[in-house]
PDB file of C-alpha atoms in Angstrom:
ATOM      1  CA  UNK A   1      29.099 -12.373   8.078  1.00  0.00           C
ATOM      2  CA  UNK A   2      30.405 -13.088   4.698  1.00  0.00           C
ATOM      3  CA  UNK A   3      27.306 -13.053   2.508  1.00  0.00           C
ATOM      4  CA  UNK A   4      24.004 -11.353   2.620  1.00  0.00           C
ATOM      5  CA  UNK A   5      21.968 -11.578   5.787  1.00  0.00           C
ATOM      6  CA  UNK A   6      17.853 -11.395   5.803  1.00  0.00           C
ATOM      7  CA  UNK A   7      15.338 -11.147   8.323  1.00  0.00           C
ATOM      8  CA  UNK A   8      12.680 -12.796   9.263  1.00  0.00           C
ATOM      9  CA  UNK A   9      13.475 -16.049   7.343  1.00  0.00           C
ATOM     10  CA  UNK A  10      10.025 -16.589   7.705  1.00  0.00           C
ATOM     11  CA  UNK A  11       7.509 -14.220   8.317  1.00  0.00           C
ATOM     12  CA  UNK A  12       3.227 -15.407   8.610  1.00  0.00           C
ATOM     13  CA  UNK A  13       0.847 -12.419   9.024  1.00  0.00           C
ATOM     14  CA  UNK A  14      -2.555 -11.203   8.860  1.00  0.00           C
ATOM     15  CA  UNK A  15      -3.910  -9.345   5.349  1.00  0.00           C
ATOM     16  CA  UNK A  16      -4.097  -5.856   6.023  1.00  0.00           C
ATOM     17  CA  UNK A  17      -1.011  -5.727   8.455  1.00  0.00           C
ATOM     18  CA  UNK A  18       2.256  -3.737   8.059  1.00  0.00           C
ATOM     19  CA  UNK A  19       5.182  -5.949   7.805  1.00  0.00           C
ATOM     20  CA  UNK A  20       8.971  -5.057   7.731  1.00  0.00           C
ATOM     21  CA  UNK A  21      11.678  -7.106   6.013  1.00  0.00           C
ATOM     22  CA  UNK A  22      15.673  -6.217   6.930  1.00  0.00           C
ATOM     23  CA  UNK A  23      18.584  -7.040   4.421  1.00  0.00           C
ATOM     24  CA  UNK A  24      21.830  -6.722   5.448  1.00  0.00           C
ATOM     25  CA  UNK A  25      24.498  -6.765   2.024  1.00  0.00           C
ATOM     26  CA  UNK A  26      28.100  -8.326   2.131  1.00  0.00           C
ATOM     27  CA  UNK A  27      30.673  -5.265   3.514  1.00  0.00           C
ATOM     28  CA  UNK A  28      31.502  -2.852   1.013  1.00  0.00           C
ATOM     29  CA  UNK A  29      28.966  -3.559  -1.828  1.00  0.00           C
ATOM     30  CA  UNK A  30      27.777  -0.304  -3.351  1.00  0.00           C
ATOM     31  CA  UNK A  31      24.357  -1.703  -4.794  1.00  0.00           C
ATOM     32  CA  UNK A  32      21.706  -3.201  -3.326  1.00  0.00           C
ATOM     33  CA  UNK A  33      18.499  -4.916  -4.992  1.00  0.00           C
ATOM     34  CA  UNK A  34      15.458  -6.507  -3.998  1.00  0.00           C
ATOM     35  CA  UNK A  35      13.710  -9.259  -5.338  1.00  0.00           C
ATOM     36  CA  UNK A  36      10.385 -10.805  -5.422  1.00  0.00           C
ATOM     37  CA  UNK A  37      10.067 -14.236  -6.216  1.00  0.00           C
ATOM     38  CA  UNK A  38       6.393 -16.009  -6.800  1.00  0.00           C
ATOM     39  CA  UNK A  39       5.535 -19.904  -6.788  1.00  0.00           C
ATOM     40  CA  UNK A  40       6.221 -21.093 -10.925  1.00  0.00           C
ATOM     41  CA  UNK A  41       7.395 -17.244 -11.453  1.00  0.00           C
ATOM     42  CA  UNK A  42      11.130 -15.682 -12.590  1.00  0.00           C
ATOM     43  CA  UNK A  43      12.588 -13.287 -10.032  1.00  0.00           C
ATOM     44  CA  UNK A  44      10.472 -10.009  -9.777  1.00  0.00           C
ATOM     45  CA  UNK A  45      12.502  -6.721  -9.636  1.00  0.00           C
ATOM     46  CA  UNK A  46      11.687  -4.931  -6.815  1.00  0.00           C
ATOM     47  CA  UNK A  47      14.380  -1.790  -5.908  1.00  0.00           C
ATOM     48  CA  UNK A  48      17.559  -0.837  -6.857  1.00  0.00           C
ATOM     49  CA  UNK A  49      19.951   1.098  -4.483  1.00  0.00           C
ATOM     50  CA  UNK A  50      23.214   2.060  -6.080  1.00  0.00           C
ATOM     51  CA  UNK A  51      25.508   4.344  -3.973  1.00  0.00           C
ATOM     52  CA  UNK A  52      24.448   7.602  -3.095  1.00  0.00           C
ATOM     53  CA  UNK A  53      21.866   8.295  -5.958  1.00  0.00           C
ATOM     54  CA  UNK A  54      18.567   8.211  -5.617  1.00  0.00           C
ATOM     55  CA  UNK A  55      17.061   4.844  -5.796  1.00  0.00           C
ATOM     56  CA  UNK A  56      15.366   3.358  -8.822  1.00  0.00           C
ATOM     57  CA  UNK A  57      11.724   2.420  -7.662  1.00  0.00           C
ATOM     58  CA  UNK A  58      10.529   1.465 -10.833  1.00  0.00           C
ATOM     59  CA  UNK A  59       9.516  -2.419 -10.224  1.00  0.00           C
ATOM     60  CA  UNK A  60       7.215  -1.633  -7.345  1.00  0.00           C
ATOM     61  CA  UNK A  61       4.133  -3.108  -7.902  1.00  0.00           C
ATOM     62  CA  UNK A  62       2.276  -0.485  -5.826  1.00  0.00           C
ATOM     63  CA  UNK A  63       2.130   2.504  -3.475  1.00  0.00           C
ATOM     64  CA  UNK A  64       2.463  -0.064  -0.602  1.00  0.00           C
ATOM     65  CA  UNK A  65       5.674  -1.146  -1.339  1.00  0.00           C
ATOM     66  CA  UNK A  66       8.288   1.348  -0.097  1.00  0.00           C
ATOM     67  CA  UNK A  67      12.707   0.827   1.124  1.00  0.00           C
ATOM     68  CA  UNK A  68      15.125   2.720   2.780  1.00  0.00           C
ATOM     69  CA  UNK A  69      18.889   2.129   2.537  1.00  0.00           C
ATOM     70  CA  UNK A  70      20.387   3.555   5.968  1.00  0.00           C
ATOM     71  CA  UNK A  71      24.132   4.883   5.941  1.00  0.00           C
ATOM     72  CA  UNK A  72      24.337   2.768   2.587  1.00  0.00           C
ATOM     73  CA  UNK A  73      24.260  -0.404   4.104  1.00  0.00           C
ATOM     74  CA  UNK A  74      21.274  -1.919   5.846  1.00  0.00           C
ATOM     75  CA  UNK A  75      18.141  -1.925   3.673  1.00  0.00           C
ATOM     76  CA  UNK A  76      14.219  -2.451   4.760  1.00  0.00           C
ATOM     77  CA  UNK A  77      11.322  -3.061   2.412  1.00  0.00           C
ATOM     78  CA  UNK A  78       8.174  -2.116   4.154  1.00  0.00           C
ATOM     79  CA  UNK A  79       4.824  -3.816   2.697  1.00  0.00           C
ATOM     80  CA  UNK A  80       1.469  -1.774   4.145  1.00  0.00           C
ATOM     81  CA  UNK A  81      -1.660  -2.986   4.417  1.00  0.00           C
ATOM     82  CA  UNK A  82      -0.800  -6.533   3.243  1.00  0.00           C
ATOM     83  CA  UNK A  83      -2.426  -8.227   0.782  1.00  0.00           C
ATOM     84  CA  UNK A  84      -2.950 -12.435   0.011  1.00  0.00           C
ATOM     85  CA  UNK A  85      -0.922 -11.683  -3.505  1.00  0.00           C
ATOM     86  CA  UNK A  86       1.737 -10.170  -1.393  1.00  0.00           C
ATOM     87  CA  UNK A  87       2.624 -13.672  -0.388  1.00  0.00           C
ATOM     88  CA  UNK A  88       6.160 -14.566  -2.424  1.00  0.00           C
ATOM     89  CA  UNK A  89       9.850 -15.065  -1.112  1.00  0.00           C
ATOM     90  CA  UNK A  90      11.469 -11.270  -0.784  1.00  0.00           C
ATOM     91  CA  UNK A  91      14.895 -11.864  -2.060  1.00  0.00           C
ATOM     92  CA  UNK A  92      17.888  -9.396  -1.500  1.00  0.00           C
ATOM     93  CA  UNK A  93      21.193  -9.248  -3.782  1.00  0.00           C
ATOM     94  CA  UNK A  94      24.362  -7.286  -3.238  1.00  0.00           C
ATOM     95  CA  UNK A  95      27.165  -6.100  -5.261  1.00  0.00           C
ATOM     96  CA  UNK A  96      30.433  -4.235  -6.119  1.00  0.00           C
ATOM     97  CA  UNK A  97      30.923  -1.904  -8.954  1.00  0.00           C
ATOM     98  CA  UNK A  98      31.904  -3.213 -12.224  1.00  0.00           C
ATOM     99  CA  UNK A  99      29.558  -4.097 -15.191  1.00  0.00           C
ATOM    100  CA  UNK A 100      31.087  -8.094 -14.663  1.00  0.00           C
ATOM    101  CA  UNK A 101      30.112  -8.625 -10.680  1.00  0.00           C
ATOM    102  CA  UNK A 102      27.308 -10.850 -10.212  1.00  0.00           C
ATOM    103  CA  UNK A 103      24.861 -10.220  -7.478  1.00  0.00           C
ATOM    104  CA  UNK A 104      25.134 -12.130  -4.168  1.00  0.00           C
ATOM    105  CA  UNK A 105      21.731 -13.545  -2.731  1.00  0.00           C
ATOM    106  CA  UNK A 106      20.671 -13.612   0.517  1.00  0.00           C
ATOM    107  CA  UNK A 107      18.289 -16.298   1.584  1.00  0.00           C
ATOM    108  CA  UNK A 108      15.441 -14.556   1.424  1.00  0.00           C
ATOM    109  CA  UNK A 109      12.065 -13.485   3.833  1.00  0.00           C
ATOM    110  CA  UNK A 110       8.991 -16.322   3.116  1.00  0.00           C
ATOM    111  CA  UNK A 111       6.235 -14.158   3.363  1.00  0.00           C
ATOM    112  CA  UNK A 112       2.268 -15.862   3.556  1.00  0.00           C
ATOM    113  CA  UNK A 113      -0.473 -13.662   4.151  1.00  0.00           C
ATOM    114  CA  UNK A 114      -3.193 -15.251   5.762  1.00  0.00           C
TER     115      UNK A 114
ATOM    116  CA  UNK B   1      10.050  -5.186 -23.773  1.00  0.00           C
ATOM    117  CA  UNK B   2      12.291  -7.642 -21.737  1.00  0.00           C
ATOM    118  CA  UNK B   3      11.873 -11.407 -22.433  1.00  0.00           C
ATOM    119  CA  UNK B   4      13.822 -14.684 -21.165  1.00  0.00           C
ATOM    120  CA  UNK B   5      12.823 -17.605 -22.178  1.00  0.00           C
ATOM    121  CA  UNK B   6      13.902 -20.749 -20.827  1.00  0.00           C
ATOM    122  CA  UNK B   7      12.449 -24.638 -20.638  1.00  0.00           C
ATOM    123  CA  UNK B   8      10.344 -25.215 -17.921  1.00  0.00           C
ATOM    124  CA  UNK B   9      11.429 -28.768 -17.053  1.00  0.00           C
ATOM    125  CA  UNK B  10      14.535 -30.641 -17.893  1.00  0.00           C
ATOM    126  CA  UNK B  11      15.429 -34.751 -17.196  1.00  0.00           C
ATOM    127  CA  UNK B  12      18.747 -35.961 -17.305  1.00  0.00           C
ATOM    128  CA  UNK B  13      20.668 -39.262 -16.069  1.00  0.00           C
ATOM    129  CA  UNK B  14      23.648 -38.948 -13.300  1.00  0.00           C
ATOM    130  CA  UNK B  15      26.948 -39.393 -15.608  1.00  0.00           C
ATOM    131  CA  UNK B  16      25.443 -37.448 -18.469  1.00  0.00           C
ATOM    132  CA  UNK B  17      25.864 -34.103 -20.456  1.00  0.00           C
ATOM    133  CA  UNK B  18      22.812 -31.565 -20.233  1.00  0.00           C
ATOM    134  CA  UNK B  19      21.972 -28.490 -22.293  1.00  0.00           C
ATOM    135  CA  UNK B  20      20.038 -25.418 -20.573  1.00  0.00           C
ATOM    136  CA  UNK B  21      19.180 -23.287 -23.507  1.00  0.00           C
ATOM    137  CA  UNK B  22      18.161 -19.334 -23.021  1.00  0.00           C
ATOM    138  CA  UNK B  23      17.401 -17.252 -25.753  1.00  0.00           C
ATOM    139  CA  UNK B  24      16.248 -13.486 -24.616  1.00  0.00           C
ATOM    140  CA  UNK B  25      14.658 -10.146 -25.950  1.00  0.00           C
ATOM    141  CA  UNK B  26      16.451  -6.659 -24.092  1.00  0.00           C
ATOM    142  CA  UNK B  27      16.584  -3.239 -24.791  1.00  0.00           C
ATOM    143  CA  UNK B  28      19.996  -3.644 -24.248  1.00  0.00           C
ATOM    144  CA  UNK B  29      22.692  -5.653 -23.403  1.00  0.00           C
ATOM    145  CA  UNK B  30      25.633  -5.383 -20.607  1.00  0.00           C
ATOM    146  CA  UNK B  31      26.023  -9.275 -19.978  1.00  0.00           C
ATOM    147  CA  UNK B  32      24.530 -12.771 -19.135  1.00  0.00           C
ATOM    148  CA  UNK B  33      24.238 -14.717 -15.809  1.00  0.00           C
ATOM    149  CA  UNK B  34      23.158 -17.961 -15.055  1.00  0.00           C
ATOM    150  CA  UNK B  35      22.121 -19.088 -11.421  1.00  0.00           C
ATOM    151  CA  UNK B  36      21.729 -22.148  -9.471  1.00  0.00           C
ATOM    152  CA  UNK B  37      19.034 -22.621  -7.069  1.00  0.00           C
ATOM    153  CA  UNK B  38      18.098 -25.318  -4.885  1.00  0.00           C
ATOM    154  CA  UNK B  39      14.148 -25.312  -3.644  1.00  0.00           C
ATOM    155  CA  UNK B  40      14.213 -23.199  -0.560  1.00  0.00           C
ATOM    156  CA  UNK B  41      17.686 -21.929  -0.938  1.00  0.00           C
ATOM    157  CA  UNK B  42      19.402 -18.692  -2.177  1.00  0.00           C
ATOM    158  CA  UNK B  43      20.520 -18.530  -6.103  1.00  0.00           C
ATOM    159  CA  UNK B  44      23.815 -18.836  -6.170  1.00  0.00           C
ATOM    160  CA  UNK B  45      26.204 -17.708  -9.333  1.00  0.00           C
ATOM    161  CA  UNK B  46      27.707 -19.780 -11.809  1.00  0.00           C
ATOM    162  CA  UNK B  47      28.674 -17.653 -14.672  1.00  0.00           C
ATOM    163  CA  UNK B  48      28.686 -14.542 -16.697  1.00  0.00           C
ATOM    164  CA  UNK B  49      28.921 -14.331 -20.506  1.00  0.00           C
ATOM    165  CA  UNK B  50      29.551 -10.786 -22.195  1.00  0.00           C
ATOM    166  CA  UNK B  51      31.286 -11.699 -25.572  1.00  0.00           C
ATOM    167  CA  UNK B  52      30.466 -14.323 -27.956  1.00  0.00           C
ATOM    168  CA  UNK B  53      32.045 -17.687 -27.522  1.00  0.00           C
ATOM    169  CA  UNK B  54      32.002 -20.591 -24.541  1.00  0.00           C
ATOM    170  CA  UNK B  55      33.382 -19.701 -21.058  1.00  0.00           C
ATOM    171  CA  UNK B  56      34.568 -22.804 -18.938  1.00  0.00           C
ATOM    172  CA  UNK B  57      34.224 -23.551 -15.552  1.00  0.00           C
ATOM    173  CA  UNK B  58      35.046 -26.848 -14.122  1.00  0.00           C
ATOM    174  CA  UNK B  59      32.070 -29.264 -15.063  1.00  0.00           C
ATOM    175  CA  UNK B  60      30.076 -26.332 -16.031  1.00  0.00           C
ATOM    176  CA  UNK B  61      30.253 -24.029 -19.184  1.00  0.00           C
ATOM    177  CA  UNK B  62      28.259 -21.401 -20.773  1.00  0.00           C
ATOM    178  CA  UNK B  63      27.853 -20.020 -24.469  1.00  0.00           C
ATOM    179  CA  UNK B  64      26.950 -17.013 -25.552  1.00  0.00           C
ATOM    180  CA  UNK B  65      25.551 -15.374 -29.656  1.00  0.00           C
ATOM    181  CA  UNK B  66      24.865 -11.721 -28.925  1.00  0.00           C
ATOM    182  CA  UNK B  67      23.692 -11.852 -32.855  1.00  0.00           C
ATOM    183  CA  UNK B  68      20.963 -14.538 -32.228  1.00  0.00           C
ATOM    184  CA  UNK B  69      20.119 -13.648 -28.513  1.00  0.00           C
ATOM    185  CA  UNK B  70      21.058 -16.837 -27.092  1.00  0.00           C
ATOM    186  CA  UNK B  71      23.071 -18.590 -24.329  1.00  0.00           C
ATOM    187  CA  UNK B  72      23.246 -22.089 -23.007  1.00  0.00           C
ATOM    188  CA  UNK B  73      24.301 -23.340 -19.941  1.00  0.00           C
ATOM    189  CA  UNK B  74      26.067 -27.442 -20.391  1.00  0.00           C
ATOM    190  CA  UNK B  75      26.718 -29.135 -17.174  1.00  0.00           C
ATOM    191  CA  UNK B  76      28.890 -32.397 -17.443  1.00  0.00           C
ATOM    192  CA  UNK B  77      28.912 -35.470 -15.611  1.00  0.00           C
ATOM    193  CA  UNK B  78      26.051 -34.963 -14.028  1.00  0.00           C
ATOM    194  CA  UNK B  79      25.913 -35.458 -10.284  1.00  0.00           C
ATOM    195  CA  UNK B  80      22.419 -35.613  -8.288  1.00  0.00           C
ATOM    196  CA  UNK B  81      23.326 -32.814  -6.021  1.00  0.00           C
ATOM    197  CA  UNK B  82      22.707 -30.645  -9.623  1.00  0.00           C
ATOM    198  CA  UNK B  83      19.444 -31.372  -9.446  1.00  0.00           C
ATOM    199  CA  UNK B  84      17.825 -27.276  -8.914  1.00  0.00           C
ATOM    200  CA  UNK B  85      16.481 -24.572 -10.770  1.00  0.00           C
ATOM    201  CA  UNK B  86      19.262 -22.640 -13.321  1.00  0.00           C
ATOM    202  CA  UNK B  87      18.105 -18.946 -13.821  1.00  0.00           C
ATOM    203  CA  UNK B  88      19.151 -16.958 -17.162  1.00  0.00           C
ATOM    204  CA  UNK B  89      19.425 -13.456 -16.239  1.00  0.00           C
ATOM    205  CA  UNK B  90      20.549 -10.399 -18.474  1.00  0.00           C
ATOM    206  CA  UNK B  91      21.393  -6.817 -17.567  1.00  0.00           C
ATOM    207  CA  UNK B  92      20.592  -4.150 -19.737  1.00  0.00           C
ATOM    208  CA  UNK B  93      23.619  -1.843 -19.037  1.00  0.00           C
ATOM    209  CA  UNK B  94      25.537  -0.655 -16.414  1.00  0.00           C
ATOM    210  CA  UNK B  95      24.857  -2.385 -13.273  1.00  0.00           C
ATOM    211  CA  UNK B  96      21.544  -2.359 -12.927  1.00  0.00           C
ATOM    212  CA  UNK B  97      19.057  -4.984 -12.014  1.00  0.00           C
ATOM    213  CA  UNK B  98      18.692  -8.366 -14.067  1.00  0.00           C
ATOM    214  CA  UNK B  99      16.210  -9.493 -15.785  1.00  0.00           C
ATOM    215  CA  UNK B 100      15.250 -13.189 -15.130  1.00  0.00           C
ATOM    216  CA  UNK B 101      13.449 -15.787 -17.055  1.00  0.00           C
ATOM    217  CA  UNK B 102      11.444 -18.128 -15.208  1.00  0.00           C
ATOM    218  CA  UNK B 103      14.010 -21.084 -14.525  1.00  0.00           C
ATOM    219  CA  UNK B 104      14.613 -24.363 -15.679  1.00  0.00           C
ATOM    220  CA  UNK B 105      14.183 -27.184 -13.102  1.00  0.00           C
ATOM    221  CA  UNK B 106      16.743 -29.635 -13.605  1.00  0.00           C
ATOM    222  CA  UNK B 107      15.903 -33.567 -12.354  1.00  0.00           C
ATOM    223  CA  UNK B 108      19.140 -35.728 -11.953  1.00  0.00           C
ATOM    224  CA  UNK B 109      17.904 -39.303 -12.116  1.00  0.00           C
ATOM    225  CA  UNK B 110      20.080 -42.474 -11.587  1.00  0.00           C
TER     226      UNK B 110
END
């Protein structure tokens, strides 16, 4: 497709439960990010995937939170042993290098923790 | 430390001019977007500022004062369908991740 694809759209599980979400960029974007975005709250920085180098992990909020970025394209953020705060909309952005590109949104995961 | 700050709530009537201001605190500075988003939808981009002055775009512009850390976002003739969230996002340098403020929800009334 032309933009950025996520899923689940919607995903409703069970504290304490492992859930996946998949992000798949627009062709040909180098970078990838992921988002977190919280009821009344700015966007969250999540992950940053740029390329080949090694990703920059830094807005993680904790050792549950991990992503892979598979043959630089496809990218899943894994959430273990979920947690009610982990409840937010997971957004994914994509983009080309070049300091002036803007970074394409998918729709994003809804993700309630019951 | 990073800091956007942005109004929380804006009110405007349909045929009228509307100012969006953002004024921000960033170790550094490598440009400044500002997003649309409608409630359950994506953001999607409007513009990008990275030198001082006014950058046009249809009914929508945006200013930018590196010196006094602040943009604004002016949408003209406004239409209901711009009734959403606008997001003021910087990026430190290179092309790293952006650092958002918390939105400004926009109501269009007739």
């Amino acid at each position: 497709g032309a933009g950025v694809s996520q899923s689940p759209s919607n995903k409703v599980t069970e504290k304490g439960k492992d859930v996946e979400l998949r992000c798949d960029p627009i062709s040909g974007h180098t970078a990838l990010y992921w988002y977190r975005q919280s009821l009344g709250q700015g966007l969250e920085f999540l992950i940053y995937f740029q390329g080949n180098s090694a990703p920059d992990k830094s807005g993680l909020p904790s050792d549950r939170f991990s992503a892979e970025r598979t043959g630089g394209s496809v990218s899943t953020l894994t959430i273990q042993r979920t947690q009610q705060e982990d409840s937010a909309v997971y957004l994914c952005a994509s983009s080309s290098d070049g300091d002036n590109q803007p970074q394409h949104f998918g729709d994003g995961t809804r993700l309630s923790i019951l | 430390g990073q800091n956007i700050d942005q109004p929380t709530e804006m009110t405007a009537t349909e045929g009228a001019i509307v100012q969006i201001n953002c004024t921000y605190q960033t170790s550094g500075f490598n440009g400044l977007f500002w997003y649309q988003q409608h409630a359950g939808e994506a953001p999607t981009f409007l513009s990008y500022n990275v030198l001082d002055g006014l950058e046009e775009k249809g009914r929508f512009s945006s200013f930018l004062s590196r010196s006094k850390g602040y943009s604004y976002l002016l949408l003209k003739e406004l239409q209901m369908k711009d009734s959403a969230s606008y997001l003021c996002a910087v990026r430190d340098y290179g092309n790293t991740p952006l650092v958002f403020g918390k939105g400004t929800r926009l109501s269009v009334i007739a």
